[in-house]
Short mmCIF file of C-alpha atoms and ligand atoms in Angstrom, two decimals:
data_model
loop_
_atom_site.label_atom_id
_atom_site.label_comp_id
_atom_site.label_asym_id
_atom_site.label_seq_id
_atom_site.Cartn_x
_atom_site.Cartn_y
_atom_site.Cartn_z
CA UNK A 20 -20.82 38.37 126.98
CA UNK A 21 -23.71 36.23 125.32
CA UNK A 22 -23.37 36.05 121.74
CA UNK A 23 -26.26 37.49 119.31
CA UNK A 24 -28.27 35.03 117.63
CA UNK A 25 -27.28 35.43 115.08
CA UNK A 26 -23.81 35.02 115.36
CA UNK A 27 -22.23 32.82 112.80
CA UNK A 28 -18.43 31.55 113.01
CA UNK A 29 -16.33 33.43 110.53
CA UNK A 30 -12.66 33.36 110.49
CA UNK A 31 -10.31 31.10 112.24
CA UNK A 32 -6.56 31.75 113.23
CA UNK A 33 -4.02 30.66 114.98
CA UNK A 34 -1.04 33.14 115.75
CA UNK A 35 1.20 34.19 119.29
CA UNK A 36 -0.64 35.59 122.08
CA UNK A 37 -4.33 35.64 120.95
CA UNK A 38 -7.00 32.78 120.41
CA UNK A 39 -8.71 32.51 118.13
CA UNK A 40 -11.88 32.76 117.11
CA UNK A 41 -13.47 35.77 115.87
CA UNK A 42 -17.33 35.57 115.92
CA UNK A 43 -19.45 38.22 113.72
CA UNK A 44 -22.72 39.33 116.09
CA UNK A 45 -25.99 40.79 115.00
CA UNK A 46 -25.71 44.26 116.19
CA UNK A 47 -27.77 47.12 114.79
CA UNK A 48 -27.30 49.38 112.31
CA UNK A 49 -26.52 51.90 114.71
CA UNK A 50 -22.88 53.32 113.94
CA UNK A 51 -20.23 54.43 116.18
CA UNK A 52 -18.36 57.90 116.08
CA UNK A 53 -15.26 57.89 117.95
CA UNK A 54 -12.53 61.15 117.91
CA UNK A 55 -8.68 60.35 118.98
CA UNK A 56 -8.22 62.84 121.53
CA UNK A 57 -4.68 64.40 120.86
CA UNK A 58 -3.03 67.46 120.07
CA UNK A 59 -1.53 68.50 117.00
CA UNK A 60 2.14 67.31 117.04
CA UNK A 61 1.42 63.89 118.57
CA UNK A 62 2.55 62.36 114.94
CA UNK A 63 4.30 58.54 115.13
CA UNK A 64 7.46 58.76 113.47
CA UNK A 65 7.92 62.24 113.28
CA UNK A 66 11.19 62.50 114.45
CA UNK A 67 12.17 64.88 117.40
CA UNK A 68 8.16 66.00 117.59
CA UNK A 69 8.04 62.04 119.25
CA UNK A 70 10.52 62.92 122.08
CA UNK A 71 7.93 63.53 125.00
CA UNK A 72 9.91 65.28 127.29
CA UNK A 73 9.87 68.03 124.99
CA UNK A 74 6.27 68.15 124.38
CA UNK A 75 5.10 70.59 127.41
CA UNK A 76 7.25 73.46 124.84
CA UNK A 77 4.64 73.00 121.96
CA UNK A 78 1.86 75.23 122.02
CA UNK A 79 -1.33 73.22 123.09
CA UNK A 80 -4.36 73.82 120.53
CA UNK A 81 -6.13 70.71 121.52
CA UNK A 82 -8.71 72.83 123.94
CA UNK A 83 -10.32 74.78 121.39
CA UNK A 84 -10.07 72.56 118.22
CA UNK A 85 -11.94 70.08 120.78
CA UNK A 86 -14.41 72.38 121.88
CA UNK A 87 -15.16 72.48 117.68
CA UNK A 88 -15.86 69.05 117.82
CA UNK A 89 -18.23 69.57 121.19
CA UNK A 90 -20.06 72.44 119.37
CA UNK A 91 -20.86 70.11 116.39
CA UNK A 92 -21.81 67.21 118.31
CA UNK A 93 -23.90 69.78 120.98
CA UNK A 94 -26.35 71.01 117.91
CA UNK A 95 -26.43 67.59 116.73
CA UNK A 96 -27.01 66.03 119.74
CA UNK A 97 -24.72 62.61 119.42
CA UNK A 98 -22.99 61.57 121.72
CA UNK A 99 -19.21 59.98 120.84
CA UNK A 100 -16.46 57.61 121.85
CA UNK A 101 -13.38 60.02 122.73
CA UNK A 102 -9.78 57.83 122.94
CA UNK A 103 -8.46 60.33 125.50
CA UNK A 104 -4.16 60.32 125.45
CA UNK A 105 -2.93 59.73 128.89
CA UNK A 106 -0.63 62.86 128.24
CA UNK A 107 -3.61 64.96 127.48
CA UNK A 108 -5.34 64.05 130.51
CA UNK A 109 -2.47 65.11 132.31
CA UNK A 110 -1.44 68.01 130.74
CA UNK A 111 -5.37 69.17 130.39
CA UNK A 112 -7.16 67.75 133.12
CA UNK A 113 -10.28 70.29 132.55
CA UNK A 114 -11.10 69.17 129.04
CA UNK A 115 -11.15 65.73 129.48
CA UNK A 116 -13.72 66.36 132.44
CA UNK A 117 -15.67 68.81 129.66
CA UNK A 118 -16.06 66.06 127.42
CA UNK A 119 -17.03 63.30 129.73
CA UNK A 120 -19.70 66.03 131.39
CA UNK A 121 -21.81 66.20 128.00
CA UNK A 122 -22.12 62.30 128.46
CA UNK A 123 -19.10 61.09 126.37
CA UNK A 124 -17.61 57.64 126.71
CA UNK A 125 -13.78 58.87 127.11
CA UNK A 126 -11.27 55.58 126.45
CA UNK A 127 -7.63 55.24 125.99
CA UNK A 128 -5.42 55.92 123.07
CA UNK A 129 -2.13 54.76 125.07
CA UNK A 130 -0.22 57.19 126.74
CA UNK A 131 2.65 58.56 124.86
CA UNK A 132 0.98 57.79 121.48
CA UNK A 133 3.41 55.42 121.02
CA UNK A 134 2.74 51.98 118.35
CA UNK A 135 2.21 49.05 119.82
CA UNK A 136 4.72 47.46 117.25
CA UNK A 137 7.56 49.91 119.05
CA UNK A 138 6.94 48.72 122.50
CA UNK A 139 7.94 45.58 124.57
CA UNK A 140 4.95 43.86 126.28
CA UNK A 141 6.33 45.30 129.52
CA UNK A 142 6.52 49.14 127.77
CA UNK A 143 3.22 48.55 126.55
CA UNK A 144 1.55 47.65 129.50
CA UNK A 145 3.06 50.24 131.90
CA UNK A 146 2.16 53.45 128.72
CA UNK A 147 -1.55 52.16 129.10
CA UNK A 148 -1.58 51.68 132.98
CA UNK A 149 0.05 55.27 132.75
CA UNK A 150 -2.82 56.46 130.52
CA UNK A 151 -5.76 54.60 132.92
CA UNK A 152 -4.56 56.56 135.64
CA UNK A 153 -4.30 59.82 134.27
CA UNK A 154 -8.00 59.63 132.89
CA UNK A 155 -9.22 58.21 135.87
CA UNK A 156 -7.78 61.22 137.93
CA UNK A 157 -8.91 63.86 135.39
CA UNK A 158 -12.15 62.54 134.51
CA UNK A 159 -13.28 59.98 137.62
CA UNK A 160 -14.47 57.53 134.66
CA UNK A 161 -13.59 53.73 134.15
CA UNK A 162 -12.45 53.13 131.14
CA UNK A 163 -13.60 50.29 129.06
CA UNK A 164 -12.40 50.97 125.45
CA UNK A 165 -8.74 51.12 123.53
CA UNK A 166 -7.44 52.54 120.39
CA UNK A 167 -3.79 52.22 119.64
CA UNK A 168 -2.25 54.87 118.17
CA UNK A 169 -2.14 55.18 114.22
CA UNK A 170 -4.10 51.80 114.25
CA UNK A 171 -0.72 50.24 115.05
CA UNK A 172 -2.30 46.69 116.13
CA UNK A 173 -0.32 44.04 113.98
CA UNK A 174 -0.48 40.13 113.76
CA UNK A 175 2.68 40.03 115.94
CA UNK A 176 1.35 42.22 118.95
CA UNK A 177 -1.85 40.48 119.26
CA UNK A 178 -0.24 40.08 122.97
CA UNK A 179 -1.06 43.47 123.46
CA UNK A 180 -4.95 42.35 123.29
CA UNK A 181 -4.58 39.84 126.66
CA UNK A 182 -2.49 42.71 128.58
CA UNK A 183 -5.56 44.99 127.66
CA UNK A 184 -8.05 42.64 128.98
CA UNK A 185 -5.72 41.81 131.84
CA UNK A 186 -6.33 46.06 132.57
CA UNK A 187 -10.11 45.86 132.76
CA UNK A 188 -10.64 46.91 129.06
CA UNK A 189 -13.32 45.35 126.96
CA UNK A 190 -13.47 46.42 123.87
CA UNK A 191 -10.58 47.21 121.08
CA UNK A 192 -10.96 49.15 117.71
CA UNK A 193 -7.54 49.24 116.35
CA UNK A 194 -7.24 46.14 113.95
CA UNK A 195 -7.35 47.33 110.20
CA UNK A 196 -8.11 44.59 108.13
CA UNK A 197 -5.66 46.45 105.34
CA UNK A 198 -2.54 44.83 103.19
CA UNK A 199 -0.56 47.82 103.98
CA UNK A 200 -1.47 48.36 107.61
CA UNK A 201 -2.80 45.81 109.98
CA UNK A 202 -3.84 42.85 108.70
CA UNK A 203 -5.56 41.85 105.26
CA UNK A 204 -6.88 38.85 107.09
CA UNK A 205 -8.19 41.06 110.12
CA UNK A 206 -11.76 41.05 110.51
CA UNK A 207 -14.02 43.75 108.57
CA UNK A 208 -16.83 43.73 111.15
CA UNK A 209 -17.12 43.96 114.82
CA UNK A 210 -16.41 40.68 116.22
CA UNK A 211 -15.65 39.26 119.22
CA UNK A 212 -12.10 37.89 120.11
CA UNK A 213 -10.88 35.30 122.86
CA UNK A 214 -7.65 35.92 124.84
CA UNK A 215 -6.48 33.72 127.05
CA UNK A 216 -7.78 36.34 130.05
CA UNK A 217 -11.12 36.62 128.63
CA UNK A 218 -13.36 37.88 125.75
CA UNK A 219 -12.51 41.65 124.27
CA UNK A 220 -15.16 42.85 121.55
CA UNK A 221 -13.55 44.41 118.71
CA UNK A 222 -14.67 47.22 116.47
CA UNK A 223 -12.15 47.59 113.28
CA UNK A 224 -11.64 50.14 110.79
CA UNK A 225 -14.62 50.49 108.44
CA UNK A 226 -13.51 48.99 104.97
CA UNK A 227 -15.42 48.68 101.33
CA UNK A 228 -14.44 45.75 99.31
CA UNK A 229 -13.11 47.28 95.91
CA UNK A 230 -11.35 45.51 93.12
CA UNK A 231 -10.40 42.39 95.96
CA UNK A 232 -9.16 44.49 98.43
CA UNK A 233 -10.53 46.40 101.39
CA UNK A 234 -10.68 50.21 100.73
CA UNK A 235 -10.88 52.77 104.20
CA UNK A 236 -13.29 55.73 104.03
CA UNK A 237 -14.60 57.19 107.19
CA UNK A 238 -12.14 58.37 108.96
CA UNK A 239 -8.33 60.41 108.27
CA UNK A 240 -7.11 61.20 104.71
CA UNK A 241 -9.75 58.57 103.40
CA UNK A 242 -12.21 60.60 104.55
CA UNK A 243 -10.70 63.71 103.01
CA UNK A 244 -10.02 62.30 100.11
CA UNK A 245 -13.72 60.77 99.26
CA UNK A 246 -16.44 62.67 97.43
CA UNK A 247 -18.74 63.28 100.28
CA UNK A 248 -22.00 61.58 98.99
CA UNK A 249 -20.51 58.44 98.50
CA UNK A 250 -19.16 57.75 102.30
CA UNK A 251 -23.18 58.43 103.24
CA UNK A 252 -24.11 56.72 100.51
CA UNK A 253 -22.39 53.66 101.07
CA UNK A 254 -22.28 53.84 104.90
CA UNK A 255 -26.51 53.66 104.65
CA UNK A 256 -26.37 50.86 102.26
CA UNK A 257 -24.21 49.40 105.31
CA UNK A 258 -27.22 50.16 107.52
CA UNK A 259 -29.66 48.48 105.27
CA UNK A 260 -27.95 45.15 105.19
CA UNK A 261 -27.73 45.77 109.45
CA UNK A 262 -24.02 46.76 109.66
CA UNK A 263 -22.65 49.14 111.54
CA UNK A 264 -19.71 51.82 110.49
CA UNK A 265 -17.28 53.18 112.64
CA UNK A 266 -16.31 56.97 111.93
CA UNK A 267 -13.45 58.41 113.33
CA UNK A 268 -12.20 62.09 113.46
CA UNK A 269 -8.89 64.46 115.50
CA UNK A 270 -9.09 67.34 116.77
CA UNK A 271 -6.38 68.58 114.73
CA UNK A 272 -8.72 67.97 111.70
CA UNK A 273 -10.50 70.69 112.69
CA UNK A 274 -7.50 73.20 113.11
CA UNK A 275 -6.07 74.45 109.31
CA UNK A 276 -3.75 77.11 110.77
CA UNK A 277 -1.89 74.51 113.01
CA UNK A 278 2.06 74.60 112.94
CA UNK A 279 3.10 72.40 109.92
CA UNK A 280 5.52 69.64 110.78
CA UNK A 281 8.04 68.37 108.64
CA UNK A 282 7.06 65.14 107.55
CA UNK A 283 8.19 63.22 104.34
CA UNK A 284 6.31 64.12 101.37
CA UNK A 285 3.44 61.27 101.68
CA UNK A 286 3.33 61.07 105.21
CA UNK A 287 2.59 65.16 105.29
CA UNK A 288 0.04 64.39 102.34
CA UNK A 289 -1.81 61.80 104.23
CA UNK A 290 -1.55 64.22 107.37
CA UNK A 291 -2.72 67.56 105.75
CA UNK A 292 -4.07 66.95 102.57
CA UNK A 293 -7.70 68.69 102.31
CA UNK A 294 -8.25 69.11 106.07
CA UNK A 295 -10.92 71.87 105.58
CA UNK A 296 -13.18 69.05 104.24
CA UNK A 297 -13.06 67.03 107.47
CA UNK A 298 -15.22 68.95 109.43
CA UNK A 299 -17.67 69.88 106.62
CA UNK A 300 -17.48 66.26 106.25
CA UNK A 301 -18.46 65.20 109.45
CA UNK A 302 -20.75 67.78 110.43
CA UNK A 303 -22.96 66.12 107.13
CA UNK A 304 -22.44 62.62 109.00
CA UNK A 305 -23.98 63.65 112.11
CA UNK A 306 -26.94 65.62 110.60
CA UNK A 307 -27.67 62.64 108.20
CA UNK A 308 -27.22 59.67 110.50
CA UNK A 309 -27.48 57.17 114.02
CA UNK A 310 -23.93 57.77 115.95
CA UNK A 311 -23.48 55.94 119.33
CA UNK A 312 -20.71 56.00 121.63
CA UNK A 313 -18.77 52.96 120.49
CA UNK A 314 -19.38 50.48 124.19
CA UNK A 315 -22.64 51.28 123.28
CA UNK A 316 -23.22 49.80 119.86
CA UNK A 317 -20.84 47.18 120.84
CA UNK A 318 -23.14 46.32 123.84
CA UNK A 319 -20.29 46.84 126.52
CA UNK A 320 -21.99 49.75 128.21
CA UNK A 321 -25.84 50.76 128.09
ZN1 LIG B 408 -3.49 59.11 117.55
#
């Protein structure tokens, strides 16, 4: 993967499992839209909800809060990144052919939607392999692109980025450069990051530097939770200065009648709080600026 020219060195690290340079590269301002393709009680940490063998008993909503999403991006005419769950491939084989019919890139979110930081190397590679196959079969598509569940990518399972390589995939977007989540020394931009099995791109969580730290805003309850204006606002300013933002959306977002699941009291806020903004939200996004599929602004895939 050449490097841009104007590429400039910009963080060093050492750490287990992942070398270790990270190299910034001049992409265009075009930004990336990605959805995480689940269904409405795939929540980590939500107790019995996690146990999958009981999953096939939920009611499945995922179909038509997806085909929201498709409407939206149909009159808009952008095309997205969808991190497909192995589980939904299986369990909704049609759908995940839908979307990669109106010229989606489909990727992985893991099979089971389990974290990274709750699975042995060994349990992580066999959910993903799990998750490759079940998209492959439902959609015929290789997959290039990961994104680990609940952005659960932490200094200490920066294996997980060789074993992802190791499976063919090129590109990662589930580092959040964060003090409470991920890393505060992750990377803010996209970047590209040596493993011992080769070079994966990497696409993090959009970030604004407030007050010394790095604030999320396009995507979950930061994007319910900011006035509207601003996120455009400051994701153009972004594009100005040649930087592209990554927005990210669920399906459940788009659902406000969805069964409720009991959560405790700031986990349920960051889950529910404001949903009926989200889609208002995004649908103002699309209409008001450039969205790629994410290998695409990443260069992976023309
Ligand atoms: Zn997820």
């Amino acid at each position: 993967m050449a490097a841009g020219a104007g590429e400039r060195e910009a963080e060093k690290r050492g750490g287990e499992g992942w070398d270790t340079v990270v190299r910034f590269t001049d992409l265009g301002p075009m930004n990336a839209l990605t959805v995480d393709l689940e269904d409405w009680y795939h929540v980590c940490g939500a107790g019995k909800l996690e146990d999958s063998a009981r999953w096939s008993e939920y009611e499945s909503r995922v179909v038509r809060n997806t085909e929201r999403i498709l409407s939206l991006l149909r009159r808009h005419r952008v095309r997205a990144t969808f991190f497909v769950l192995g589980y939904i491939a299986e369990r909704e084989p049609s759908l995940v052919r839908a979307v990669a019919a109106e010229g989606h890139e489909i990727a992985t979110h893991g099979h089971f939607h389990r974290r990274v930081f709750d699975m042995s190397p060994e349990e992580f590679r066999e959910d993903l392999e799990r998750s490759l196959g079940a998209i492959a079969a439902a959609s015929g598509n290789t997959v290039v692109g990961y994104r680990a569940p609940e952005w659960s990518l932490r200094p200490h399972t920066m294996w997980a980025l060789s074993i992802l390589r190791k499976s063919g995939i090129l590109y990662d977007s589930s580092m959040v450069p964060l003090t409470r989540m991920g890393d505060a020394s992750f990377p803010r931009m996209p970047c590209t990051i040596r493993t011992e099995d080769g070079d994966l791109r990497e696409f993090p969580l959009t970030t604004v530097r407030c007050f010394g730290e790095n604030l999320p805003f396009t995507g979950g309850l930061p994007l319910r939770v900011t006035p509207y204006f601003y996120i455009l606002s400051r994701i153009r300013r972004m594009n100005r200065k040649g930087e592209p933002a990554l927005v990210y959306i669920h399906p459940w977002e788009f659902d406000d009648e969805q069964p409720r699941i009991e959560l405790p009291r700031s986990r349920k806020f960051m889950h529910y709080f404001n949903l009926p903004s989200a889609p208002r939200k995004f649908a103002g996004l699309l209409a008001n600026l450039p969205f790629a599929p994410l290998c695409e602004v990443l260069g992976v895939r023309d």
